[in-house]
Coordinates of C-alpha atoms in Angstrom, one line a residue:
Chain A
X261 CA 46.3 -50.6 -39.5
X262 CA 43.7 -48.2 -41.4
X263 CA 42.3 -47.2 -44.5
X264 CA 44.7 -43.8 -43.6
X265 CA 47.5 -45.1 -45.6
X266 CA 50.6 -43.1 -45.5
X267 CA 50.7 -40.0 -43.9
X268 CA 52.9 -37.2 -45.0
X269 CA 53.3 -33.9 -42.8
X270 CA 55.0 -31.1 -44.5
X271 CA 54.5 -30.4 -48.4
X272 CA 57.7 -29.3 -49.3
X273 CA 60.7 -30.7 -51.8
X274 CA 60.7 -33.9 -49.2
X275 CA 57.1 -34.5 -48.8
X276 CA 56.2 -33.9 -52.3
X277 CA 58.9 -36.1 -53.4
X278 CA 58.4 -38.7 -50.8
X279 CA 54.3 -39.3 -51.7
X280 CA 55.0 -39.2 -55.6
X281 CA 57.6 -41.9 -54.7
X282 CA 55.3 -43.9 -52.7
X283 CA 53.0 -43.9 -55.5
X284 CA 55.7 -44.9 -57.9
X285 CA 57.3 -47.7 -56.1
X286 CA 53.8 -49.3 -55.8
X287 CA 51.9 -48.4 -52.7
X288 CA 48.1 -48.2 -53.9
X289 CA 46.6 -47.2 -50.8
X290 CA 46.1 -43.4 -49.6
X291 CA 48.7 -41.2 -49.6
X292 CA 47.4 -37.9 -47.9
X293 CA 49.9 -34.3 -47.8
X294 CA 49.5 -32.3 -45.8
X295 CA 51.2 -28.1 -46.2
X296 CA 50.5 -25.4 -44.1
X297 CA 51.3 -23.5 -47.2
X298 CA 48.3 -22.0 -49.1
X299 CA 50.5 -22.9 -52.4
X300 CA 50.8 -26.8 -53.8
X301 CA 54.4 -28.3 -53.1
X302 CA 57.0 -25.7 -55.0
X303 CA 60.7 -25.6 -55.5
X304 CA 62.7 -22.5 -52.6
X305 CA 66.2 -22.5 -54.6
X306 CA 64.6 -19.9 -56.8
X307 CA 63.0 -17.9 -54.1
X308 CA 66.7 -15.9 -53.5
X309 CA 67.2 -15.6 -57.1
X310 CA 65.6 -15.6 -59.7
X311 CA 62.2 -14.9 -57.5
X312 CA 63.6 -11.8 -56.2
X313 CA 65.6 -10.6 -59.5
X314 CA 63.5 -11.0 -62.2
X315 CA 61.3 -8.1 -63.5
X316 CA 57.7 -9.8 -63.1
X317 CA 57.0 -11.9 -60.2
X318 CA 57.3 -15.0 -60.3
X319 CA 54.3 -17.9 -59.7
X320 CA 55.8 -20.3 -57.6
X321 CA 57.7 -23.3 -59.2
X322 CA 55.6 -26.3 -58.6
X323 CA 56.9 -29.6 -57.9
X324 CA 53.7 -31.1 -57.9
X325 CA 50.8 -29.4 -60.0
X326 CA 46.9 -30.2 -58.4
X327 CA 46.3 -31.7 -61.5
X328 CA 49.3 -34.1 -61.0
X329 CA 48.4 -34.8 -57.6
X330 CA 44.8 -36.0 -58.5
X331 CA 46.6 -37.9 -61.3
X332 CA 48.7 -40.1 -58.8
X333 CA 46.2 -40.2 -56.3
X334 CA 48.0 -37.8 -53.5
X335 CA 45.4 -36.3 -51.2
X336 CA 46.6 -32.8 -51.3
X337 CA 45.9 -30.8 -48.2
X338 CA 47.0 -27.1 -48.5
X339 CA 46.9 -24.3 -45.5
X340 CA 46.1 -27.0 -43.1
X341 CA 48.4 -27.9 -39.8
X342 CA 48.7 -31.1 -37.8
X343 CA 48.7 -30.2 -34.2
X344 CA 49.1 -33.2 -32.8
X345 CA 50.1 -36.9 -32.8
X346 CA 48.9 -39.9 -30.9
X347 CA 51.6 -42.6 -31.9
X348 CA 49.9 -45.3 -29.3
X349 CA 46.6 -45.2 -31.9
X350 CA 48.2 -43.9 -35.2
X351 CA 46.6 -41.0 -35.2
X352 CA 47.1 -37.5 -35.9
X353 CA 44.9 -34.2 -35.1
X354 CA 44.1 -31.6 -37.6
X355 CA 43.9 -27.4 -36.8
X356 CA 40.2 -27.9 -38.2
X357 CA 40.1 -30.6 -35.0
X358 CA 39.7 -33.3 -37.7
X359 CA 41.5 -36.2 -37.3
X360 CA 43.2 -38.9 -39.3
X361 CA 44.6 -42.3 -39.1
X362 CA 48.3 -43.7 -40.6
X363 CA 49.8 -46.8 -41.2
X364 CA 53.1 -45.1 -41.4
X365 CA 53.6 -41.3 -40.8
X366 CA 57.0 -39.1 -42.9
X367 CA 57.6 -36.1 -40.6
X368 CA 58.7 -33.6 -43.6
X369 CA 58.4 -30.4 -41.4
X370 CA 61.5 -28.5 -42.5
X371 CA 63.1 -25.7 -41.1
X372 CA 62.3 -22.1 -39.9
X373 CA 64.5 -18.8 -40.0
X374 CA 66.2 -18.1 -36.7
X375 CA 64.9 -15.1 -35.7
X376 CA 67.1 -12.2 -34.2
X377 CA 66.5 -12.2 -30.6
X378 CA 64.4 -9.4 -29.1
X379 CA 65.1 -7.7 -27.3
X380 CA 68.5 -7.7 -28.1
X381 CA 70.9 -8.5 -25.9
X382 CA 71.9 -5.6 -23.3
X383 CA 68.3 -4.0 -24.8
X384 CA 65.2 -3.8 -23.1
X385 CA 62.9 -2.5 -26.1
X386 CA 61.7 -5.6 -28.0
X387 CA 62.0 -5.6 -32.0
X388 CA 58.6 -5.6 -33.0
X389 CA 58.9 -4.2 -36.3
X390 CA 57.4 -6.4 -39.2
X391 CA 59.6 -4.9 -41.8
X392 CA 62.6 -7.3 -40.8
X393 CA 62.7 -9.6 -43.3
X394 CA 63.4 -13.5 -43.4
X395 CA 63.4 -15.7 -46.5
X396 CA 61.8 -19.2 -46.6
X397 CA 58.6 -19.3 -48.4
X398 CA 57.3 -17.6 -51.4
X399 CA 55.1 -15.4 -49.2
X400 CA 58.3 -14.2 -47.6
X401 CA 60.3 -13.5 -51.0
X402 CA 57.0 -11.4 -52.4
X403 CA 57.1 -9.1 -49.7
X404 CA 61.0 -8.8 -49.5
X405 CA 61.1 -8.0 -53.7
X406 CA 58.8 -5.5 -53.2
X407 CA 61.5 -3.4 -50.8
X408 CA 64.4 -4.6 -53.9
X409 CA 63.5 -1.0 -55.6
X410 CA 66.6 0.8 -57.3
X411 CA 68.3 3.3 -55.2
X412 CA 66.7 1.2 -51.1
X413 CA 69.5 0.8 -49.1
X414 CA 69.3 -2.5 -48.1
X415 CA 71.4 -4.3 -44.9
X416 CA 71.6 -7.6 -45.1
X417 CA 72.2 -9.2 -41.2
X418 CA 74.0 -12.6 -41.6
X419 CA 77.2 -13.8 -44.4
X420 CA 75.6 -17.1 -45.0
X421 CA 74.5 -18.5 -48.2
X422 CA 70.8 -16.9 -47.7
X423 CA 72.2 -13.7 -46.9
X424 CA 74.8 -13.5 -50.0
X425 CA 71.8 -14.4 -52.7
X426 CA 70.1 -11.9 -51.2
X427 CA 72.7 -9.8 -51.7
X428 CA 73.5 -10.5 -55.1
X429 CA 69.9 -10.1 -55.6
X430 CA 69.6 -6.9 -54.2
X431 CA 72.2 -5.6 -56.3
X432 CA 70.9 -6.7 -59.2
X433 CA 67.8 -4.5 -58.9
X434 CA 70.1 -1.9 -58.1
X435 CA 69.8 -0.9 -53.8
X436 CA 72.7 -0.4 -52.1
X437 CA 73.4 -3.3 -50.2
X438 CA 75.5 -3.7 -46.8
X439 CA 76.2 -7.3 -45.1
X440 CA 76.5 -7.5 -41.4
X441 CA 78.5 -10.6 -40.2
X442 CA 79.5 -11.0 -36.8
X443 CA 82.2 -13.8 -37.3
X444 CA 85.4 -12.5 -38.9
X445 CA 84.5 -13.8 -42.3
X446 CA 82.0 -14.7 -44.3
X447 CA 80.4 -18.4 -45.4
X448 CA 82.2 -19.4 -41.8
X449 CA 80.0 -22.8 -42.1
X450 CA 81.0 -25.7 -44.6
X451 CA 83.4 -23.5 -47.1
X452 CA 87.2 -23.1 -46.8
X453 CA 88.3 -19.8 -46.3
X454 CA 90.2 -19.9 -49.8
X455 CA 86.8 -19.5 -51.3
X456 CA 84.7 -17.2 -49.4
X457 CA 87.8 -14.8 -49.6
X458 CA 86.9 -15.2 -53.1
X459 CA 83.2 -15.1 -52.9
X460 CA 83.9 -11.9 -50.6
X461 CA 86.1 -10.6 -53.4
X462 CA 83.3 -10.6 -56.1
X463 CA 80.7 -8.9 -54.0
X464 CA 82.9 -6.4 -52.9
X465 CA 83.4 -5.7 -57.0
X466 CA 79.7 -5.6 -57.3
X467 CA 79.7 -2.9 -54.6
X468 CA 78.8 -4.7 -51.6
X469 CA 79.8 -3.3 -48.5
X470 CA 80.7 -5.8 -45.6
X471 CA 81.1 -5.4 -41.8
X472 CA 82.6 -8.4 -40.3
X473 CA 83.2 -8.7 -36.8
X474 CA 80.2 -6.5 -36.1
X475 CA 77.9 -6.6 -32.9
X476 CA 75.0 -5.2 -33.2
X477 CA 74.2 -3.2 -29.9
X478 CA 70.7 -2.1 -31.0
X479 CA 68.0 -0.7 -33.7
X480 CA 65.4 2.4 -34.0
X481 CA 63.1 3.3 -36.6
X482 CA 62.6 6.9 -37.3
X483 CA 59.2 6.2 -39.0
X484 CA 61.2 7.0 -42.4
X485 CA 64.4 4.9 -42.0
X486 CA 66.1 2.4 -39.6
X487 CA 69.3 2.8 -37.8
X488 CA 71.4 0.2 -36.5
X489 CA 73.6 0.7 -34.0
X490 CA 77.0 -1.6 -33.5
X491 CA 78.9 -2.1 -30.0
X492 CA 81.8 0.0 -31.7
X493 CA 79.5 3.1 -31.6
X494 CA 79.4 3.1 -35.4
X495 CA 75.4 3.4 -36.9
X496 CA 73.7 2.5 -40.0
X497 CA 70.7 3.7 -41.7
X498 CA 68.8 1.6 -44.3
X499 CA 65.7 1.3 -45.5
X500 CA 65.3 -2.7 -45.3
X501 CA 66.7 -4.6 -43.1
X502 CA 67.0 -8.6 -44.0
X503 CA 68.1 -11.3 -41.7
X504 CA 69.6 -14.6 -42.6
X505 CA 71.4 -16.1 -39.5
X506 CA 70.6 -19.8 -39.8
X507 CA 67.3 -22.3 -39.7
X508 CA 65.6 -24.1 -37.2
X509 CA 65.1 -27.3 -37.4
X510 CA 61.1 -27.9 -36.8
X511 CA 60.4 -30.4 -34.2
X512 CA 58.0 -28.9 -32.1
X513 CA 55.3 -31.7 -33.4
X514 CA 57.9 -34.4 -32.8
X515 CA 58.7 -33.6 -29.5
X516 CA 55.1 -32.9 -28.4
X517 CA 54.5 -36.8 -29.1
X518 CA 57.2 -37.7 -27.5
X519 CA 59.9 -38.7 -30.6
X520 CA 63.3 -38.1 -29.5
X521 CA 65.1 -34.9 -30.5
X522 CA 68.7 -34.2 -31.1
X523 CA 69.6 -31.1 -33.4
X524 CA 66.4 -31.9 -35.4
X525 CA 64.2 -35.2 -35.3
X526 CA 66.4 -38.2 -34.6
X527 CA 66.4 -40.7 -37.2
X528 CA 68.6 -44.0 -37.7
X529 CA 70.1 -44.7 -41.1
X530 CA 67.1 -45.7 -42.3
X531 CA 65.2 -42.2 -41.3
X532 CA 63.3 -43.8 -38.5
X533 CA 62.5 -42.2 -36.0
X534 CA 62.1 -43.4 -32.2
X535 CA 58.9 -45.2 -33.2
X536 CA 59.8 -47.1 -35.7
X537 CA 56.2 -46.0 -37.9
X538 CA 56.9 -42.6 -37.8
X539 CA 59.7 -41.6 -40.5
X540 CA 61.0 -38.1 -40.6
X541 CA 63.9 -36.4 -43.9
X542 CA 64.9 -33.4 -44.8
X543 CA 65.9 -30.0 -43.0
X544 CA 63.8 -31.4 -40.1
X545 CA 66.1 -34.6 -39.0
X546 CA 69.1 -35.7 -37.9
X547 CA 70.9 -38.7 -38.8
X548 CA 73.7 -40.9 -38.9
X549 CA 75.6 -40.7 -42.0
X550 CA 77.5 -44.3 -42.7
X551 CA 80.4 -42.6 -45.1
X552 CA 81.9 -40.6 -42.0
X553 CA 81.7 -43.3 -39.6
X554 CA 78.3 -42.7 -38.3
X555 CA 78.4 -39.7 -37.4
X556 CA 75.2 -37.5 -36.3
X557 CA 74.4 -34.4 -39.6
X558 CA 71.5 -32.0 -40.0
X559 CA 71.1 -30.8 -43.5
X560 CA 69.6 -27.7 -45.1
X561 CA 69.7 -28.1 -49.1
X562 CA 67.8 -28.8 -51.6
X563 CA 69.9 -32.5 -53.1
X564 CA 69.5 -33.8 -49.0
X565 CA 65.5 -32.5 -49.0
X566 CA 64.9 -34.6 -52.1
X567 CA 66.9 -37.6 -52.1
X568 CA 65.5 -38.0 -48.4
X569 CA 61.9 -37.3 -49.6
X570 CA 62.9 -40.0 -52.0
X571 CA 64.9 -42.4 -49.7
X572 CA 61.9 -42.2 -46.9
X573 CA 58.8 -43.3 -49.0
X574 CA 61.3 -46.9 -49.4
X575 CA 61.9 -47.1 -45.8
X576 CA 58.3 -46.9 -45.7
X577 CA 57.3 -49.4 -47.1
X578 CA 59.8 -51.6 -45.4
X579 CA 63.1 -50.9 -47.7
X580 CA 65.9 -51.5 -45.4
X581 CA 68.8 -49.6 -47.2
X582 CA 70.5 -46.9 -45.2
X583 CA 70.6 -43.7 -46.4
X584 CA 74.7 -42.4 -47.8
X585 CA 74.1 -40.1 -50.5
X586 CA 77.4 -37.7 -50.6
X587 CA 76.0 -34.5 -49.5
X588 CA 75.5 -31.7 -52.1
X589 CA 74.8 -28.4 -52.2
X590 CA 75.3 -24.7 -54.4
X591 CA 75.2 -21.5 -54.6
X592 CA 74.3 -19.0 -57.3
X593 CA 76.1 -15.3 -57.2
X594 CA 76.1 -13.1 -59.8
X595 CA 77.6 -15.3 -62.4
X596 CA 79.6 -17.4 -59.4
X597 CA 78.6 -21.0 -59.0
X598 CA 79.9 -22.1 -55.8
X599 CA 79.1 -25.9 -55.2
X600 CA 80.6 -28.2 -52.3
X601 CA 80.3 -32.1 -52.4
X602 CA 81.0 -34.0 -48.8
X603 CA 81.8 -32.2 -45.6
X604 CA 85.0 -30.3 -45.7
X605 CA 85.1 -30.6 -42.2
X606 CA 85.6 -34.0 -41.9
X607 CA 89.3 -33.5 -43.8
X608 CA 92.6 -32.6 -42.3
X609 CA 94.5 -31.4 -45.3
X610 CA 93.4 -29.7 -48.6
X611 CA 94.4 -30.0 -51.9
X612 CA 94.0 -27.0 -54.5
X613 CA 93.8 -27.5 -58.4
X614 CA 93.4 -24.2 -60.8
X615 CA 90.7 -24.8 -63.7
X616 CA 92.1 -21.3 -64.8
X617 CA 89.3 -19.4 -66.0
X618 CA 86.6 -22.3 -65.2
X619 CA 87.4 -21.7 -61.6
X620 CA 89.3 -23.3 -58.8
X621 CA 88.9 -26.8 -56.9
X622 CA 89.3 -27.6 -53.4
X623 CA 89.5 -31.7 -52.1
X624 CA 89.5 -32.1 -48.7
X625 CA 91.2 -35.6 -47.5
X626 CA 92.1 -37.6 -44.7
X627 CA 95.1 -37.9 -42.8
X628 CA 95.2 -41.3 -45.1
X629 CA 93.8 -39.5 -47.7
X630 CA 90.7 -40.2 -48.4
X631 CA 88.6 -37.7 -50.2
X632 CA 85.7 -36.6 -47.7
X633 CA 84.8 -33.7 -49.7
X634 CA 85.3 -31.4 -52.5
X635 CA 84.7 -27.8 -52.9
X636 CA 84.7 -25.5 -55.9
X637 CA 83.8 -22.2 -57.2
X638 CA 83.9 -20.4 -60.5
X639 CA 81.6 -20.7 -63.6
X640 CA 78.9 -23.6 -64.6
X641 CA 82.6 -25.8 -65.4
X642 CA 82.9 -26.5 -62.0
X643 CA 79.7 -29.0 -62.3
X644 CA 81.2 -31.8 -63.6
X645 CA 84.3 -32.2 -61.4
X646 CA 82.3 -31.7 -58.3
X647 CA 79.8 -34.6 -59.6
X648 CA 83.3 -36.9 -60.2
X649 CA 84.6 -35.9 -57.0
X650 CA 80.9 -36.9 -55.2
X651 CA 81.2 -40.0 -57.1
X652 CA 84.9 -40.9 -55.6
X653 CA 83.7 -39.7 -52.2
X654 CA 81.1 -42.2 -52.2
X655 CA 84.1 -45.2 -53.2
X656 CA 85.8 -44.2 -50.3
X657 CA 88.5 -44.6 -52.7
X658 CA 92.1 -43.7 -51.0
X659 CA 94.1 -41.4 -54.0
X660 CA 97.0 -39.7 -54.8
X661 CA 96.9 -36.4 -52.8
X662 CA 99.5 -34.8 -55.4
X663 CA 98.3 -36.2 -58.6
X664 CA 94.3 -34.3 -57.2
X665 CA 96.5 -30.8 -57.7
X666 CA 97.4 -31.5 -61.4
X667 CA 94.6 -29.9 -63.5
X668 CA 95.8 -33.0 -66.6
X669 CA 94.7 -36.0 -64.1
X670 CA 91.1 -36.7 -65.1
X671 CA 88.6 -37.4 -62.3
X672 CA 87.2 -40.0 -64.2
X673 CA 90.4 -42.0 -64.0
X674 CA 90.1 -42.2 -60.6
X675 CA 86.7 -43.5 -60.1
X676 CA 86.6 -47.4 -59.6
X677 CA 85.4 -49.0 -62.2
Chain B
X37 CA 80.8 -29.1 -98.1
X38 CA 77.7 -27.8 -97.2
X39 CA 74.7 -29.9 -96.8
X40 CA 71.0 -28.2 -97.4
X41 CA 69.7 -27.8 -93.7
X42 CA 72.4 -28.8 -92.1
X43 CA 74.6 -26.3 -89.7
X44 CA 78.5 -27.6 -89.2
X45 CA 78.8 -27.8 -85.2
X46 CA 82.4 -28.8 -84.2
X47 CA 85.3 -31.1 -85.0
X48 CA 85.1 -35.0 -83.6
X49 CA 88.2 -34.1 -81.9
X50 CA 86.4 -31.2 -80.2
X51 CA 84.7 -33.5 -77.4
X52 CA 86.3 -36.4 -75.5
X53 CA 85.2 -39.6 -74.9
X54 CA 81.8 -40.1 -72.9
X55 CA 81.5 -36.0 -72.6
X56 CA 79.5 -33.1 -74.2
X57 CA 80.1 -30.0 -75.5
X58 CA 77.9 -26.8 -76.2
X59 CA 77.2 -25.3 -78.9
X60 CA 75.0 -22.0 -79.7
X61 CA 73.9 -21.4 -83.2
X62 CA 71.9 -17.8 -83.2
X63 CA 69.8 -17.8 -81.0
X64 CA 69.6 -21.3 -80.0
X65 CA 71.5 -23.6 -77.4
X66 CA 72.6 -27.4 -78.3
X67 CA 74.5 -29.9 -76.5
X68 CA 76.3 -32.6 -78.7
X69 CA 78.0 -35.6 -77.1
X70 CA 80.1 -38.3 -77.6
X71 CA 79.2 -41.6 -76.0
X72 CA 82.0 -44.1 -74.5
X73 CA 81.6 -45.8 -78.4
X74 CA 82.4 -42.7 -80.1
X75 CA 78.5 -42.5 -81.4
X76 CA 77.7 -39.0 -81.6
X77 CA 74.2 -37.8 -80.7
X78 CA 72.6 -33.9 -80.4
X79 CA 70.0 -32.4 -78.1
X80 CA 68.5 -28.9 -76.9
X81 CA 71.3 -27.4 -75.1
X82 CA 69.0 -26.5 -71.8
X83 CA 67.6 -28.6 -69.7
X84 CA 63.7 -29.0 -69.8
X85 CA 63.2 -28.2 -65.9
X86 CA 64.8 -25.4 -65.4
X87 CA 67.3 -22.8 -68.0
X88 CA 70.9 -24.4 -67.0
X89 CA 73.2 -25.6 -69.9
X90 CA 73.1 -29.9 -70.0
X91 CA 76.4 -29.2 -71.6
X92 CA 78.3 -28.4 -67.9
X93 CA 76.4 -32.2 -66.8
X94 CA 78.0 -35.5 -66.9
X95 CA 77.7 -37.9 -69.2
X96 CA 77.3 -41.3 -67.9
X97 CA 76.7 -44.4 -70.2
X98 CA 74.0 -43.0 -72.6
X99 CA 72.7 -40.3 -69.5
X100 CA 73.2 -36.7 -69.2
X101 CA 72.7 -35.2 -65.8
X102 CA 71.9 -31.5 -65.5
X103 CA 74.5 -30.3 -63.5
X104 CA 72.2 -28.2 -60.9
X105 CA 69.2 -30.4 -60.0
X106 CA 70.9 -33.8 -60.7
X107 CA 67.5 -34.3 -63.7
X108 CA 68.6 -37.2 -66.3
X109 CA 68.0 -38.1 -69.6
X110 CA 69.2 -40.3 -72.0
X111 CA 71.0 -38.3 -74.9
X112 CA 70.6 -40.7 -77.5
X113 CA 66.0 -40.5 -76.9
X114 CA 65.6 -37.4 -75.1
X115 CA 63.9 -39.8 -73.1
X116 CA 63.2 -38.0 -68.9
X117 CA 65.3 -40.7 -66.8
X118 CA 65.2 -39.3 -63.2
X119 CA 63.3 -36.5 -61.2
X120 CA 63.0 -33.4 -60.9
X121 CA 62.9 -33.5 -65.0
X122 CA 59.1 -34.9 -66.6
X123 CA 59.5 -33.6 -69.8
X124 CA 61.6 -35.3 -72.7
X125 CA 64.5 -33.7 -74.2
X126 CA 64.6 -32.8 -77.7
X127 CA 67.1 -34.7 -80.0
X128 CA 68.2 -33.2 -83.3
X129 CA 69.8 -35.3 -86.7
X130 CA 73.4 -35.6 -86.5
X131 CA 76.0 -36.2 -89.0
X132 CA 79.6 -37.2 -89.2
X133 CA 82.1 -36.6 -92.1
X134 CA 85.6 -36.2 -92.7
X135 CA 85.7 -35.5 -89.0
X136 CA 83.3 -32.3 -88.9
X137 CA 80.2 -32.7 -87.5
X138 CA 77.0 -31.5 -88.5
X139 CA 73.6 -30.9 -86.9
X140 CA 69.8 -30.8 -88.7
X141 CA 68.1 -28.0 -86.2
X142 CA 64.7 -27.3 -87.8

């Protein structure tokens, strides 16, 4: 016990939802924050869109204002790193070699871009160039806007999520813009092909160029321009080169002090972790997810970073509820929304139903059908049959795999009442 | 019939039970719902966190949830109801008659 309180490391959407929670569910002793970041908690969905489109930069979109923070009583501690944790004496170490005691202690460390290894393989001349370009934090989208100038040709490494907003982005302040996927597709994690053929359809019409299947073999700079080179023997110049090829989990703190590690912090249901005052949510954990049977997840989004932040502060303070929310995320594309309840992966067949112009559904089921996850794409219409289908997902609800295709069956019907 | 003040929306008819529609009048957004007792209400049509239409939400009970960060508010108050949204919702005189509905915007 100390007159630490609650400990929170990582001042992201998790930790800054997880103190103001604390503080809301009643906990009236200190809750300190603590964010490498110079910048108080802000929001990252905007840091691939509107961020990097919009004429004027944008400040950063707080979550929690200073002035909010003082309000609730959350010890806001910006640029400053914990380096180290002794769990036998509840205590962890500062980068100023301060140190400071918890009662319980939310791990809320996120994620980090995967960087593209250097040297390359089959290379032996490391990439040291600063002008590659990953997106996480508002630093990062700053200096990547400033190379979105009309005319830059832009190359894009990686057909995930990041990489397509970025895209999208790009084109909107008018580069040329090329994306380099080595898989034979694009979106090849968590969407049916059905709509990333779509998804590839509209870039392509926005003038995006893809090159799928490509290895790349090696890069130069000229001093003026960049060329990549693929195993093929085909080259590329650009002027920018952006990578988005997956995140990180950060565990490096975690491990260090000895809390077991398994594709991110492991947590149980709760969001324990392996000493059961230490908590950990968000892109930094893995856990156990109770609506398909247990089995061990790692998510990057922005729904899973809050309702963790939120679920954590709870578990706490000694809540003993597991944590099941339907997982949830989107995407924003030119004027695509693209939004996927559940985990298609978990489904064995997949039903379609047309919206016509709204846009086009996707449930994913069981082999006793049921619905695991739902998938959809087209305009802001979408919304509220993916919210339905979350809703069923988390009955567990078994349905009429025929009656899902017909466009006239409401979602709502199906929901238990 | 006209009424002084008042801007003719939509048609009862035009939403279904428990649902919302939207509805731009110049150069303004609105979102007008009808609640699972057929009591129509009318709000801004954007959300107060960030610039998405409340209209694409679902309407549950006497909550509207923004369709991109899950924010909620009840429809009938403007009343905030659930993080990320702080800031109340503005809610705008409604009338029914003969089946057309009509709004009071300023």
């Amino acid at each position: 016990m100390s007159d630490h309180g609650m400990i929170i490391i990582g001042a992201g959407e998790t930790g800054a939802r997880a103190a103001a929670e604390l503080r809301s569910l009643g906990w009236t002793g200190r809750i300190t924050l603590i964010g490498e970041e110079a910048h108080a908690p802000y929001e990252r969905p905007p840091l691939s869109k509107q961020m990097l489109q919009e004429e004027d930069q944008p400040s950063p979109a707080a979550i929690l204002r200073a002035e909010q923070a003082t309000e609730q009583r959350i010890e806001l501690r910006k640029a400053c790193k914990a380096v180290a944790i002794d769990t036998r004496n509840h205590r962890i170490t500062l980068n100023d070699g301060s140190s400071l005691t918890y009662e319980r202690l939310l791990l809320a460390t996120g994620a980090q871009p995967r960087k593209l290894a250097s040297p390359l393989p089959g290379s032996d001349t490391p990439l040291a160039w600063p002008s590659i370009h990953y997106l996480r934090s508002y630093g990062d989208a700053v200096s990547l806007r400033e190379q979105l100038q009309p005319g830059k040709r832009i190359v894009v490494i990686g057909g995930g999520f990041i990489g397509l907003e970025v895209a999208a982005s790009a084109r909107a302040r008018g580069c040329e813009v090329t994306v380099i996927e080595a898989g034979p597709r694009i979106l090849m994690r968590g969407v049916p092909e059905a709509i990333a053929s779509l998804v590839d359809a509209r870039h392509q019409s926005a003038g995006v160029q893809f090159k799928l299947g490509s290895a790349i073999s090696g890069m130069s700079s000229s001093g003026k321009e960049y060329l990549i080179r693929f195993s093929n023997g085909e080259a590329l110049a650009c002027d920018t080169i952006v990578a988005g090829i997956g995140a990180i989990p950060e565990t490096a703190l975690a491990s260090e002090s000895g809390l077991a590690v398994e594709n991110g912090i492991r947590v149980d249901e709760r969001l324990a972790t392996s000493d059961p005052d230490i908590f950990a949510a968000g892109d930094c954990c893995s856990f156990p997810h109770p609506l398909y049977g247990g089995r061990r997840i790692r998510l990057e989004a922005w729904r899973n970073a809050q309702d963790q932040g939120t679920h954590a502060a709870g578990s706490m303070l000694g809540a003993a509820a597991a944590y099941a929310a339907v997982p949830w995320f989107w995407s924003d594309q030119y004027d695509l929304t693209l939004q996927v309840a559940g985990l298609p992966d978990a489904g064995t067949t997949t039903v379609h139903r047309s919206l016509g112009a709204k846009g086009d559904l996707f449930f994913h089921l069981t082999a006793e059908n049921r619905l695991v996850a739902a998938s959809g794409i087209g305009g802001p219409g979408i919304a509220k049959d993916i919210r339905l289908a979350e809703m069923i997902i988390g009955s567990q609800a078994v349905l009429d795999s025929k009656a899902l295709a017909q466009p006239d069956l409401k979602l709502k019907a199906l929901l238990p009442s | 019939m006209a009424y002084e003040g008042w801007i003719a929306a939509c048609e009862e008819e035009d939403i279904e039970e428990e649902d919302v529609i939207r509805f731009d009048y110049e150069e303004r957004t609105f979102a007008i719902y009808r609640s699972a007792k057929n009591k129509y209400f009318a709000t801004d049509g954007f959300c107060t966190h960030e610039k998405f239409h409340l209209a694409d939400g679902l309407v549950m009970g006497n909550h509207i949830e923004c369709p991109k960060h899950n924010g909620r508010f009840d429809y009938t108050t403007g009343e905030a109801k659930r993080a990320p949204v702080c800031q109340a919702l503005k809610t705008y005189p409604l009338k029914q008659e003969s089946g057309h509905i009509w709004i009071r915007i300023n």
